[in-house]
Short mmCIF file of C-alpha atoms in Angstrom, two decimals:
data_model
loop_
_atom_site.label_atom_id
_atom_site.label_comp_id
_atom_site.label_asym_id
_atom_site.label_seq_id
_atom_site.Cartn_x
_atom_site.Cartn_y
_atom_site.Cartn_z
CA UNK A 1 -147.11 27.38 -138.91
CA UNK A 2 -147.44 29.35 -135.42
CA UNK A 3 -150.30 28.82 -132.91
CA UNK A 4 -151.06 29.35 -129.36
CA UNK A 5 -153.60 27.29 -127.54
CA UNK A 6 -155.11 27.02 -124.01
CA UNK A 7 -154.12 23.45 -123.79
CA UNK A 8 -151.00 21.54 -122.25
CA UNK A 9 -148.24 20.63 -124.41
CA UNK A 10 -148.67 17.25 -123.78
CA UNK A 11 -151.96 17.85 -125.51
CA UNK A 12 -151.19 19.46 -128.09
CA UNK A 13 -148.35 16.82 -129.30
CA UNK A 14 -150.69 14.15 -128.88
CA UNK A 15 -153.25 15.55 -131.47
CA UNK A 16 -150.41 15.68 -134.10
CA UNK A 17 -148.89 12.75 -133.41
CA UNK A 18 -152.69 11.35 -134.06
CA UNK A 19 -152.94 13.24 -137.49
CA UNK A 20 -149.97 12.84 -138.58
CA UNK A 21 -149.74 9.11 -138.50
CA UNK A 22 -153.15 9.02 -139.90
CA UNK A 23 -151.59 10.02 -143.06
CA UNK A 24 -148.78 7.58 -142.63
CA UNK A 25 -146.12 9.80 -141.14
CA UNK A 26 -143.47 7.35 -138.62
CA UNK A 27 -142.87 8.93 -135.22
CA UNK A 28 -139.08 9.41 -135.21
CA UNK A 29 -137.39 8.83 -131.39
CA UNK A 30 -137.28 11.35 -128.84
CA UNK A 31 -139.58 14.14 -127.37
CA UNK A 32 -137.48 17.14 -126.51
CA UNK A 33 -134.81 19.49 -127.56
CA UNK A 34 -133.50 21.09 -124.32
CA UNK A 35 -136.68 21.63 -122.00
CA UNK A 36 -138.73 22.15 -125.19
CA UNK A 37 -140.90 19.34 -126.28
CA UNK A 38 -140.20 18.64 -129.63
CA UNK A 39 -141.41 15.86 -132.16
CA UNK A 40 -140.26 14.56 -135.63
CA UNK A 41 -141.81 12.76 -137.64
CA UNK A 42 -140.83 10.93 -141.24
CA UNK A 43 -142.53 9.51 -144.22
CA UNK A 44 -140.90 7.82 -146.53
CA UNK A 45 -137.21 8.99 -147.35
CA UNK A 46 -137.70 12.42 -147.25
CA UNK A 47 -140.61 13.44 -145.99
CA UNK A 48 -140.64 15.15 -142.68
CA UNK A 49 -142.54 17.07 -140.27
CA UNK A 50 -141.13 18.81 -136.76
CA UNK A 51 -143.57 20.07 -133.51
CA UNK A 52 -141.92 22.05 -130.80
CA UNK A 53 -143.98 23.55 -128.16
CA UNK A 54 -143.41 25.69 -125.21
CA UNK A 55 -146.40 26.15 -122.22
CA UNK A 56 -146.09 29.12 -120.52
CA UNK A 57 -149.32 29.72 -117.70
CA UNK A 58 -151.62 27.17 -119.15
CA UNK A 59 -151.18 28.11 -123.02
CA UNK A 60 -148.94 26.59 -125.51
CA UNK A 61 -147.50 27.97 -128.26
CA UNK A 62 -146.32 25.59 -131.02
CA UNK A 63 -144.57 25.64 -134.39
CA UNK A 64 -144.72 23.08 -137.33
CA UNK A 65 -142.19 22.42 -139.51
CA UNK A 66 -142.70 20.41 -142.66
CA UNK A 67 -140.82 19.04 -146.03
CA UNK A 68 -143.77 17.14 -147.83
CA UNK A 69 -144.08 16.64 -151.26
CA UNK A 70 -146.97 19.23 -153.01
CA UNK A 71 -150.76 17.87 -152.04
CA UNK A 72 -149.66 15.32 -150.29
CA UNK A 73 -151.29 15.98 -146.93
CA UNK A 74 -154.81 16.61 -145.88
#
């Protein structure tokens, strides 16, 4: 998934680090790739999710990344 946002990156990886360990997703070390944030997250043994966002004049534009078994979020 692609989005843009008029919010800080900072922001934005806070409100999926929130939702995603609501449904019992780990936070995985580290929070950039480069000078991109970036975020991955794990559930289970093979369950996983990535974030990477970039802010560019107040907007961010982020993409998800996910390997989650069928209907298992929500």
């Amino acid at each position: 998934m692609v989005g843009t946002i008029a919010s800080p990156s900072d922001a934005v990886v806070a409100f999926y680090t929130s939702a995603l360990t609501a449904q019992g997703f780990k936070e995985v070390p580290g929070s950039t790739v480069g000078s991109i944030k970036s975020k991955d997250f794990l559930r289970g043994d093979n369950e996983t999710v990535n974030i990477s966002v970039v802010e560019t004049a107040g907007k961010s534009t982020f993409t998800i990344g996910a390997n989650v078994a069928a209907g298992s979020i929500k």
